[in-house]
Amino acid sequence: GLESSESAEHELNDSSEEAEFDEAQDEMTLSNDDFDIDDYYKGEDEIPEYKLQVNNRSRDEEQKEIPFSTGFTFHEYLQEQLGLRDLDERKYQIGLYIIGNIDDSGYLQRSVPSMVDDLAFMQYLEVSVAEVEDVLDVIQDFDPPGIGARNLQECLLIQLYHKQKEQNSENLELAVKLIKRYFNEFSKKHYQKIMKRANITEEQLQKVIDLVVSLNPKPGNSMGETAKTVQY
């Protein structure tokens, strides 16, 4: 899992005066096109809770998804990619279960330990946490980039890793470092704190922000319009 304990510890050590100064300075720093966590969460307030949520959709509801231009539903597209990987039957079944717990936006709704329990009770398949995490790593390499993340921070990192595979750069390496270590500050726009702690310039930070805002916070939606179950 991804951790932000380092930034949390730093946050506690800041005096209130320093925090107020930083926030005042932050408001005057960088362009208006910077990262806004509110835009990422708009209409999806439940995203931070995905780790705790249980997939309560019925089989019938899952079949109501609108087919995409490829002829596949979003989940069928993921299953197709799973079938192209060199996996034994055991790992393939684990992969199918993981995909069944990915929502339309591309986020994993079930924790790994919970899926281990589910597979044991529902499919009589005894697996370890490590096995499920190994298969999740495979799925997180699927298209569209960002699929199978457990939170926004992980979703952004997966997309940055995909970009690094294509063509790495100093900006990408710095973006990975900042999202890993300073995601809380990043989402709160505490830019002065980030520049001070990471020892980077405003120009370097702006390039990272430009990179991050180009990523997709809901990668599942990038395939086309997803079906929304009608609420009666």
PDB file of C-alpha atoms in Angstrom:
ATOM      1  CA  GLY A   1       0.000   0.000   0.000  1.00  0.00           C
ATOM      2  CA  LEU A   2       0.994   3.593  -0.479  1.00  0.00           C
ATOM      3  CA  GLU A   3       1.927   5.575   2.599  1.00  0.00           C
ATOM      4  CA  SER A   4       1.934   9.232   3.494  1.00  0.00           C
ATOM      5  CA  SER A   5       3.102   8.876   7.106  1.00  0.00           C
ATOM      6  CA  GLU A   6       6.197  10.981   6.439  1.00  0.00           C
ATOM      7  CA  SER A   7       4.132  13.954   5.352  1.00  0.00           C
ATOM      8  CA  ALA A   8       1.702  13.414   8.223  1.00  0.00           C
ATOM      9  CA  GLU A   9       4.556  13.551  10.740  1.00  0.00           C
ATOM     10  CA  HIS A  10       5.859  16.750   9.192  1.00  0.00           C
ATOM     11  CA  GLU A  11       2.357  18.209   9.357  1.00  0.00           C
ATOM     12  CA  LEU A  12       2.168  17.615  13.109  1.00  0.00           C
ATOM     13  CA  ASN A  13       5.535  19.266  13.668  1.00  0.00           C
ATOM     14  CA  ASP A  14       4.551  22.516  11.962  1.00  0.00           C
ATOM     15  CA  SER A  15       3.684  25.380  14.267  1.00  0.00           C
ATOM     16  CA  SER A  16       0.380  27.128  13.655  1.00  0.00           C
ATOM     17  CA  GLU A  17       2.226  30.316  12.716  1.00  0.00           C
ATOM     18  CA  GLU A  18       4.287  28.523  10.059  1.00  0.00           C
ATOM     19  CA  ALA A  19       1.166  26.850   8.695  1.00  0.00           C
ATOM     20  CA  GLU A  20      -0.670  30.174   8.446  1.00  0.00           C
ATOM     21  CA  PHE A  21       2.309  31.772   6.720  1.00  0.00           C
ATOM     22  CA  ASP A  22       2.626  28.899   4.266  1.00  0.00           C
ATOM     23  CA  GLU A  23      -1.067  28.947   3.424  1.00  0.00           C
ATOM     24  CA  ALA A  24      -0.960  32.698   2.834  1.00  0.00           C
ATOM     25  CA  GLN A  25       2.066  32.262   0.588  1.00  0.00           C
ATOM     26  CA  ASP A  26       0.466  29.326  -1.238  1.00  0.00           C
ATOM     27  CA  GLU A  27      -2.442  31.488  -2.345  1.00  0.00           C
ATOM     28  CA  MET A  28      -0.028  33.759  -4.189  1.00  0.00           C
ATOM     29  CA  THR A  29       2.032  30.974  -5.755  1.00  0.00           C
ATOM     30  CA  LEU A  30       1.824  29.234  -9.119  1.00  0.00           C
ATOM     31  CA  SER A  31      -0.703  29.518 -11.905  1.00  0.00           C
ATOM     32  CA  ASN A  32      -4.471  29.177 -11.732  1.00  0.00           C
ATOM     33  CA  ASP A  33      -4.238  25.886 -13.610  1.00  0.00           C
ATOM     34  CA  ASP A  34      -2.879  24.057 -10.581  1.00  0.00           C
ATOM     35  CA  PHE A  35      -4.034  20.795  -9.054  1.00  0.00           C
ATOM     36  CA  ASP A  36      -7.460  21.002  -7.403  1.00  0.00           C
ATOM     37  CA  ILE A  37      -8.444  17.936  -5.388  1.00  0.00           C
ATOM     38  CA  ASP A  38     -12.056  19.175  -5.317  1.00  0.00           C
ATOM     39  CA  ASP A  39     -12.308  18.798  -9.089  1.00  0.00           C
ATOM     40  CA  TYR A  40     -11.117  15.221  -8.786  1.00  0.00           C
ATOM     41  CA  TYR A  41     -13.703  14.372  -6.167  1.00  0.00           C
ATOM     42  CA  LYS A  42     -16.616  16.302  -7.697  1.00  0.00           C
ATOM     43  CA  GLY A  43     -19.595  13.986  -7.908  1.00  0.00           C
ATOM     44  CA  GLU A  44     -17.583  11.121  -6.453  1.00  0.00           C
ATOM     45  CA  ASP A  45     -17.483  11.837  -2.737  1.00  0.00           C
ATOM     46  CA  GLU A  46     -17.243   8.129  -2.028  1.00  0.00           C
ATOM     47  CA  ILE A  47     -13.825   7.710  -3.645  1.00  0.00           C
ATOM     48  CA  PRO A  48     -11.828   8.004  -0.401  1.00  0.00           C
ATOM     49  CA  GLU A  49     -14.002   5.252   1.114  1.00  0.00           C
ATOM     50  CA  TYR A  50     -13.415   2.631  -1.575  1.00  0.00           C
ATOM     51  CA  LYS A  51     -11.145   0.641   0.701  1.00  0.00           C
ATOM     52  CA  LEU A  52     -14.033   0.093   3.085  1.00  0.00           C
ATOM     53  CA  GLN A  53     -16.903  -0.453   0.673  1.00  0.00           C
ATOM     54  CA  VAL A  54     -18.388  -3.806  -0.238  1.00  0.00           C
ATOM     55  CA  ASN A  55     -19.491  -4.566  -3.776  1.00  0.00           C
ATOM     56  CA  ASN A  56     -23.262  -4.830  -3.346  1.00  0.00           C
ATOM     57  CA  ARG A  57     -24.229  -4.832  -7.020  1.00  0.00           C
ATOM     58  CA  SER A  58     -26.210  -7.843  -8.181  1.00  0.00           C
ATOM     59  CA  ARG A  59     -25.356  -9.881 -11.274  1.00  0.00           C
ATOM     60  CA  ASP A  60     -28.329  -8.323 -13.078  1.00  0.00           C
ATOM     61  CA  GLU A  61     -27.083  -4.800 -12.343  1.00  0.00           C
ATOM     62  CA  GLU A  62     -23.623  -5.638 -13.690  1.00  0.00           C
ATOM     63  CA  GLN A  63     -25.185  -6.808 -16.960  1.00  0.00           C
ATOM     64  CA  LYS A  64     -26.873  -3.422 -17.494  1.00  0.00           C
ATOM     65  CA  GLU A  65     -23.602  -1.697 -18.418  1.00  0.00           C
ATOM     66  CA  ILE A  66     -23.651   0.070 -21.772  1.00  0.00           C
ATOM     67  CA  PRO A  67     -21.372  -1.563 -24.376  1.00  0.00           C
ATOM     68  CA  PHE A  68     -18.499   0.600 -25.589  1.00  0.00           C
ATOM     69  CA  SER A  69     -17.505   1.223 -29.182  1.00  0.00           C
ATOM     70  CA  THR A  70     -15.116  -1.730 -28.930  1.00  0.00           C
ATOM     71  CA  GLY A  71     -18.091  -4.057 -28.478  1.00  0.00           C
ATOM     72  CA  PHE A  72     -17.010  -4.801 -24.903  1.00  0.00           C
ATOM     73  CA  THR A  73     -18.368  -3.548 -21.628  1.00  0.00           C
ATOM     74  CA  PHE A  74     -15.696  -2.031 -19.412  1.00  0.00           C
ATOM     75  CA  HIS A  75     -15.432  -5.184 -17.286  1.00  0.00           C
ATOM     76  CA  GLU A  76     -15.360  -7.449 -20.340  1.00  0.00           C
ATOM     77  CA  TYR A  77     -12.492  -5.361 -21.683  1.00  0.00           C
ATOM     78  CA  LEU A  78     -10.548  -6.007 -18.469  1.00  0.00           C
ATOM     79  CA  GLN A  79     -11.416  -9.722 -18.592  1.00  0.00           C
ATOM     80  CA  GLU A  80     -10.179  -9.873 -22.181  1.00  0.00           C
ATOM     81  CA  GLN A  81      -6.822  -8.449 -21.096  1.00  0.00           C
ATOM     82  CA  LEU A  82      -6.672 -10.900 -18.204  1.00  0.00           C
ATOM     83  CA  GLY A  83      -7.074 -13.782 -20.627  1.00  0.00           C
ATOM     84  CA  LEU A  84      -4.087 -12.562 -22.633  1.00  0.00           C
ATOM     85  CA  ARG A  85      -1.763 -12.857 -19.636  1.00  0.00           C
ATOM     86  CA  ASP A  86       0.157 -16.038 -18.899  1.00  0.00           C
ATOM     87  CA  LEU A  87      -1.723 -16.979 -15.730  1.00  0.00           C
ATOM     88  CA  ASP A  88      -2.591 -20.398 -14.323  1.00  0.00           C
ATOM     89  CA  GLU A  89      -6.229 -21.208 -13.542  1.00  0.00           C
ATOM     90  CA  ARG A  90      -5.837 -20.248  -9.887  1.00  0.00           C
ATOM     91  CA  LYS A  91      -4.491 -16.773 -10.655  1.00  0.00           C
ATOM     92  CA  TYR A  92      -7.020 -16.332 -13.452  1.00  0.00           C
ATOM     93  CA  GLN A  93      -9.897 -16.945 -11.015  1.00  0.00           C
ATOM     94  CA  ILE A  94      -8.360 -14.476  -8.563  1.00  0.00           C
ATOM     95  CA  GLY A  95      -8.104 -11.950 -11.403  1.00  0.00           C
ATOM     96  CA  LEU A  96     -11.751 -12.399 -12.376  1.00  0.00           C
ATOM     97  CA  TYR A  97     -12.802 -11.763  -8.783  1.00  0.00           C
ATOM     98  CA  ILE A  98     -10.664  -8.626  -8.545  1.00  0.00           C
ATOM     99  CA  ILE A  99     -12.124  -7.293 -11.800  1.00  0.00           C
ATOM    100  CA  GLY A 100     -15.631  -7.971 -10.465  1.00  0.00           C
ATOM    101  CA  ASN A 101     -14.857  -5.610  -7.604  1.00  0.00           C
ATOM    102  CA  ILE A 102     -13.640  -2.729  -9.785  1.00  0.00           C
ATOM    103  CA  ASP A 103     -16.265  -0.018 -10.209  1.00  0.00           C
ATOM    104  CA  ASP A 104     -17.161   1.893 -13.373  1.00  0.00           C
ATOM    105  CA  SER A 105     -14.641   4.641 -12.571  1.00  0.00           C
ATOM    106  CA  GLY A 106     -11.859   2.055 -12.385  1.00  0.00           C
ATOM    107  CA  TYR A 107     -11.359   1.883  -8.607  1.00  0.00           C
ATOM    108  CA  LEU A 108     -11.088  -1.307  -6.554  1.00  0.00           C
ATOM    109  CA  GLN A 109     -13.934  -1.307  -4.032  1.00  0.00           C
ATOM    110  CA  ARG A 110     -12.848  -4.287  -1.927  1.00  0.00           C
ATOM    111  CA  SER A 111      -9.725  -4.557   0.238  1.00  0.00           C
ATOM    112  CA  VAL A 112      -7.257  -7.360  -0.510  1.00  0.00           C
ATOM    113  CA  PRO A 113      -7.793  -9.144   2.860  1.00  0.00           C
ATOM    114  CA  SER A 114     -11.569  -9.003   2.306  1.00  0.00           C
ATOM    115  CA  MET A 115     -11.185 -10.557  -1.155  1.00  0.00           C
ATOM    116  CA  VAL A 116      -9.052 -13.327   0.361  1.00  0.00           C
ATOM    117  CA  ASP A 117     -11.932 -14.099   2.746  1.00  0.00           C
ATOM    118  CA  ASP A 118     -14.515 -13.834  -0.053  1.00  0.00           C
ATOM    119  CA  LEU A 119     -12.672 -16.314  -2.258  1.00  0.00           C
ATOM    120  CA  ALA A 120     -12.404 -18.802   0.619  1.00  0.00           C
ATOM    121  CA  PHE A 121     -16.075 -18.585   1.627  1.00  0.00           C
ATOM    122  CA  MET A 122     -17.729 -18.062  -1.756  1.00  0.00           C
ATOM    123  CA  GLN A 123     -15.520 -19.973  -4.161  1.00  0.00           C
ATOM    124  CA  TYR A 124     -13.746 -22.368  -1.794  1.00  0.00           C
ATOM    125  CA  LEU A 125     -10.449 -21.026  -3.084  1.00  0.00           C
ATOM    126  CA  GLU A 126      -7.790 -20.688  -0.380  1.00  0.00           C
ATOM    127  CA  VAL A 127      -5.409 -17.899  -1.381  1.00  0.00           C
ATOM    128  CA  SER A 128      -2.942 -15.651   0.416  1.00  0.00           C
ATOM    129  CA  VAL A 129      -2.837 -11.857   0.577  1.00  0.00           C
ATOM    130  CA  ALA A 130       0.447 -11.984  -1.372  1.00  0.00           C
ATOM    131  CA  GLU A 131      -1.170 -14.001  -4.192  1.00  0.00           C
ATOM    132  CA  VAL A 132      -4.042 -11.543  -4.542  1.00  0.00           C
ATOM    133  CA  GLU A 133      -1.652  -8.581  -4.490  1.00  0.00           C
ATOM    134  CA  ASP A 134       0.459 -10.233  -7.209  1.00  0.00           C
ATOM    135  CA  VAL A 135      -2.583 -10.577  -9.472  1.00  0.00           C
ATOM    136  CA  LEU A 136      -3.696  -7.025  -8.614  1.00  0.00           C
ATOM    137  CA  ASP A 137      -0.274  -5.823  -9.804  1.00  0.00           C
ATOM    138  CA  VAL A 138      -0.959  -7.562 -13.128  1.00  0.00           C
ATOM    139  CA  ILE A 139      -4.381  -5.877 -13.447  1.00  0.00           C
ATOM    140  CA  GLN A 140      -2.935  -2.468 -12.549  1.00  0.00           C
ATOM    141  CA  ASP A 141      -0.792  -2.820 -15.676  1.00  0.00           C
ATOM    142  CA  PHE A 142      -3.930  -3.027 -17.857  1.00  0.00           C
ATOM    143  CA  ASP A 143      -5.347  -0.395 -20.159  1.00  0.00           C
ATOM    144  CA  PRO A 144      -6.662   2.224 -19.477  1.00  0.00           C
ATOM    145  CA  PRO A 145      -3.823   3.263 -17.113  1.00  0.00           C
ATOM    146  CA  GLY A 146      -4.888   3.774 -13.503  1.00  0.00           C
ATOM    147  CA  ILE A 147      -7.231   0.767 -13.334  1.00  0.00           C
ATOM    148  CA  GLY A 148      -7.479  -1.178 -10.068  1.00  0.00           C
ATOM    149  CA  ALA A 149      -6.296   1.599  -7.738  1.00  0.00           C
ATOM    150  CA  ARG A 150      -7.549   1.695  -4.166  1.00  0.00           C
ATOM    151  CA  ASN A 151      -7.494   5.486  -3.861  1.00  0.00           C
ATOM    152  CA  LEU A 152      -6.718   8.602  -5.900  1.00  0.00           C
ATOM    153  CA  GLN A 153      -3.072   8.690  -4.829  1.00  0.00           C
ATOM    154  CA  GLU A 154      -2.484   5.156  -6.113  1.00  0.00           C
ATOM    155  CA  CYS A 155      -4.471   5.878  -9.287  1.00  0.00           C
ATOM    156  CA  LEU A 156      -2.212   8.833 -10.144  1.00  0.00           C
ATOM    157  CA  LEU A 157       0.946   6.853  -9.343  1.00  0.00           C
ATOM    158  CA  ILE A 158      -0.092   3.953 -11.591  1.00  0.00           C
ATOM    159  CA  GLN A 159      -0.552   6.381 -14.478  1.00  0.00           C
ATOM    160  CA  LEU A 160       2.828   7.987 -13.803  1.00  0.00           C
ATOM    161  CA  TYR A 161       4.468   4.530 -13.793  1.00  0.00           C
ATOM    162  CA  HIS A 162       2.860   3.804 -17.172  1.00  0.00           C
ATOM    163  CA  LYS A 163       4.311   7.036 -18.552  1.00  0.00           C
ATOM    164  CA  GLN A 164       7.745   6.145 -17.165  1.00  0.00           C
ATOM    165  CA  LYS A 165       7.681   2.870 -19.091  1.00  0.00           C
ATOM    166  CA  GLU A 166       7.057   4.767 -22.322  1.00  0.00           C
ATOM    167  CA  GLN A 167       9.623   7.497 -21.811  1.00  0.00           C
ATOM    168  CA  ASN A 168      11.025   8.439 -18.425  1.00  0.00           C
ATOM    169  CA  SER A 169      12.074  11.989 -17.562  1.00  0.00           C
ATOM    170  CA  GLU A 170      13.216  14.068 -14.597  1.00  0.00           C
ATOM    171  CA  ASN A 171       9.744  15.591 -14.401  1.00  0.00           C
ATOM    172  CA  LEU A 172       8.131  12.140 -14.170  1.00  0.00           C
ATOM    173  CA  GLU A 173      10.570  10.996 -11.494  1.00  0.00           C
ATOM    174  CA  LEU A 174       9.893  14.139  -9.476  1.00  0.00           C
ATOM    175  CA  ALA A 175       6.122  13.726  -9.915  1.00  0.00           C
ATOM    176  CA  VAL A 176       6.307  10.162  -8.563  1.00  0.00           C
ATOM    177  CA  LYS A 177       8.377  11.345  -5.589  1.00  0.00           C
ATOM    178  CA  LEU A 178       5.996  14.193  -4.723  1.00  0.00           C
ATOM    179  CA  ILE A 179       2.784  12.147  -5.074  1.00  0.00           C
ATOM    180  CA  LYS A 180       4.323   9.363  -2.968  1.00  0.00           C
ATOM    181  CA  ARG A 181       5.671  11.566  -0.181  1.00  0.00           C
ATOM    182  CA  TYR A 182       3.605  14.746  -0.187  1.00  0.00           C
ATOM    183  CA  PHE A 183       0.166  13.794  -1.493  1.00  0.00           C
ATOM    184  CA  ASN A 184      -1.632  15.339   1.497  1.00  0.00           C
ATOM    185  CA  GLU A 185       0.165  18.658   1.029  1.00  0.00           C
ATOM    186  CA  PHE A 186      -0.317  18.423  -2.721  1.00  0.00           C
ATOM    187  CA  SER A 187      -4.077  17.957  -2.407  1.00  0.00           C
ATOM    188  CA  LYS A 188      -4.296  20.899   0.028  1.00  0.00           C
ATOM    189  CA  LYS A 189      -2.193  23.131  -2.256  1.00  0.00           C
ATOM    190  CA  HIS A 190       0.459  23.630   0.428  1.00  0.00           C
ATOM    191  CA  TYR A 191       3.001  24.322  -2.279  1.00  0.00           C
ATOM    192  CA  GLN A 192       5.487  26.277  -0.174  1.00  0.00           C
ATOM    193  CA  LYS A 193       5.780  23.323   2.199  1.00  0.00           C
ATOM    194  CA  ILE A 194       6.423  20.950  -0.697  1.00  0.00           C
ATOM    195  CA  MET A 195       9.061  23.184  -2.257  1.00  0.00           C
ATOM    196  CA  LYS A 196      10.812  23.594   1.094  1.00  0.00           C
ATOM    197  CA  ARG A 197      10.750  19.920   2.080  1.00  0.00           C
ATOM    198  CA  ALA A 198      11.543  18.526  -1.361  1.00  0.00           C
ATOM    199  CA  ASN A 199      14.106  21.278  -2.002  1.00  0.00           C
ATOM    200  CA  ILE A 200      12.715  22.141  -5.435  1.00  0.00           C
ATOM    201  CA  THR A 201      11.961  25.362  -7.303  1.00  0.00           C
ATOM    202  CA  GLU A 202       8.564  26.811  -8.140  1.00  0.00           C
ATOM    203  CA  GLU A 203       9.250  26.042 -11.810  1.00  0.00           C
ATOM    204  CA  GLN A 204       9.921  22.368 -11.026  1.00  0.00           C
ATOM    205  CA  LEU A 205       6.731  22.111  -8.992  1.00  0.00           C
ATOM    206  CA  GLN A 206       4.676  23.775 -11.725  1.00  0.00           C
ATOM    207  CA  LYS A 207       5.881  21.161 -14.238  1.00  0.00           C
ATOM    208  CA  VAL A 208       4.802  18.396 -11.864  1.00  0.00           C
ATOM    209  CA  ILE A 209       1.389  20.029 -11.399  1.00  0.00           C
ATOM    210  CA  ASP A 210       0.990  20.263 -15.191  1.00  0.00           C
ATOM    211  CA  LEU A 211       1.770  16.552 -15.406  1.00  0.00           C
ATOM    212  CA  VAL A 212      -0.658  15.559 -12.667  1.00  0.00           C
ATOM    213  CA  VAL A 213      -3.605  17.563 -14.009  1.00  0.00           C
ATOM    214  CA  SER A 214      -3.135  15.786 -17.353  1.00  0.00           C
ATOM    215  CA  LEU A 215      -3.855  12.429 -15.670  1.00  0.00           C
ATOM    216  CA  ASN A 216      -7.313  10.866 -15.435  1.00  0.00           C
ATOM    217  CA  PRO A 217      -8.785  10.625 -11.907  1.00  0.00           C
ATOM    218  CA  LYS A 218     -11.476   8.206 -13.158  1.00  0.00           C
ATOM    219  CA  PRO A 219      -9.722   5.974 -15.713  1.00  0.00           C
ATOM    220  CA  GLY A 220     -12.716   3.671 -16.156  1.00  0.00           C
ATOM    221  CA  ASN A 221     -14.714   6.565 -17.581  1.00  0.00           C
ATOM    222  CA  SER A 222     -12.111   7.135 -20.298  1.00  0.00           C
ATOM    223  CA  MET A 223     -13.523   4.244 -22.347  1.00  0.00           C
ATOM    224  CA  GLY A 224     -16.819   5.971 -22.878  1.00  0.00           C
ATOM    225  CA  GLU A 225     -20.085   6.647 -21.115  1.00  0.00           C
ATOM    226  CA  THR A 226     -20.664   4.181 -18.287  1.00  0.00           C
ATOM    227  CA  ALA A 227     -24.075   2.979 -17.271  1.00  0.00           C
ATOM    228  CA  LYS A 228     -25.574   4.310 -14.090  1.00  0.00           C
ATOM    229  CA  THR A 229     -28.105   2.095 -12.348  1.00  0.00           C
ATOM    230  CA  VAL A 230     -31.460   3.865 -12.169  1.00  0.00           C
ATOM    231  CA  GLN A 231     -32.456   4.578  -8.572  1.00  0.00           C
ATOM    232  CA  TYR A 232     -36.123   4.027  -7.837  1.00  0.00           C
TER     233      TYR A 232
END
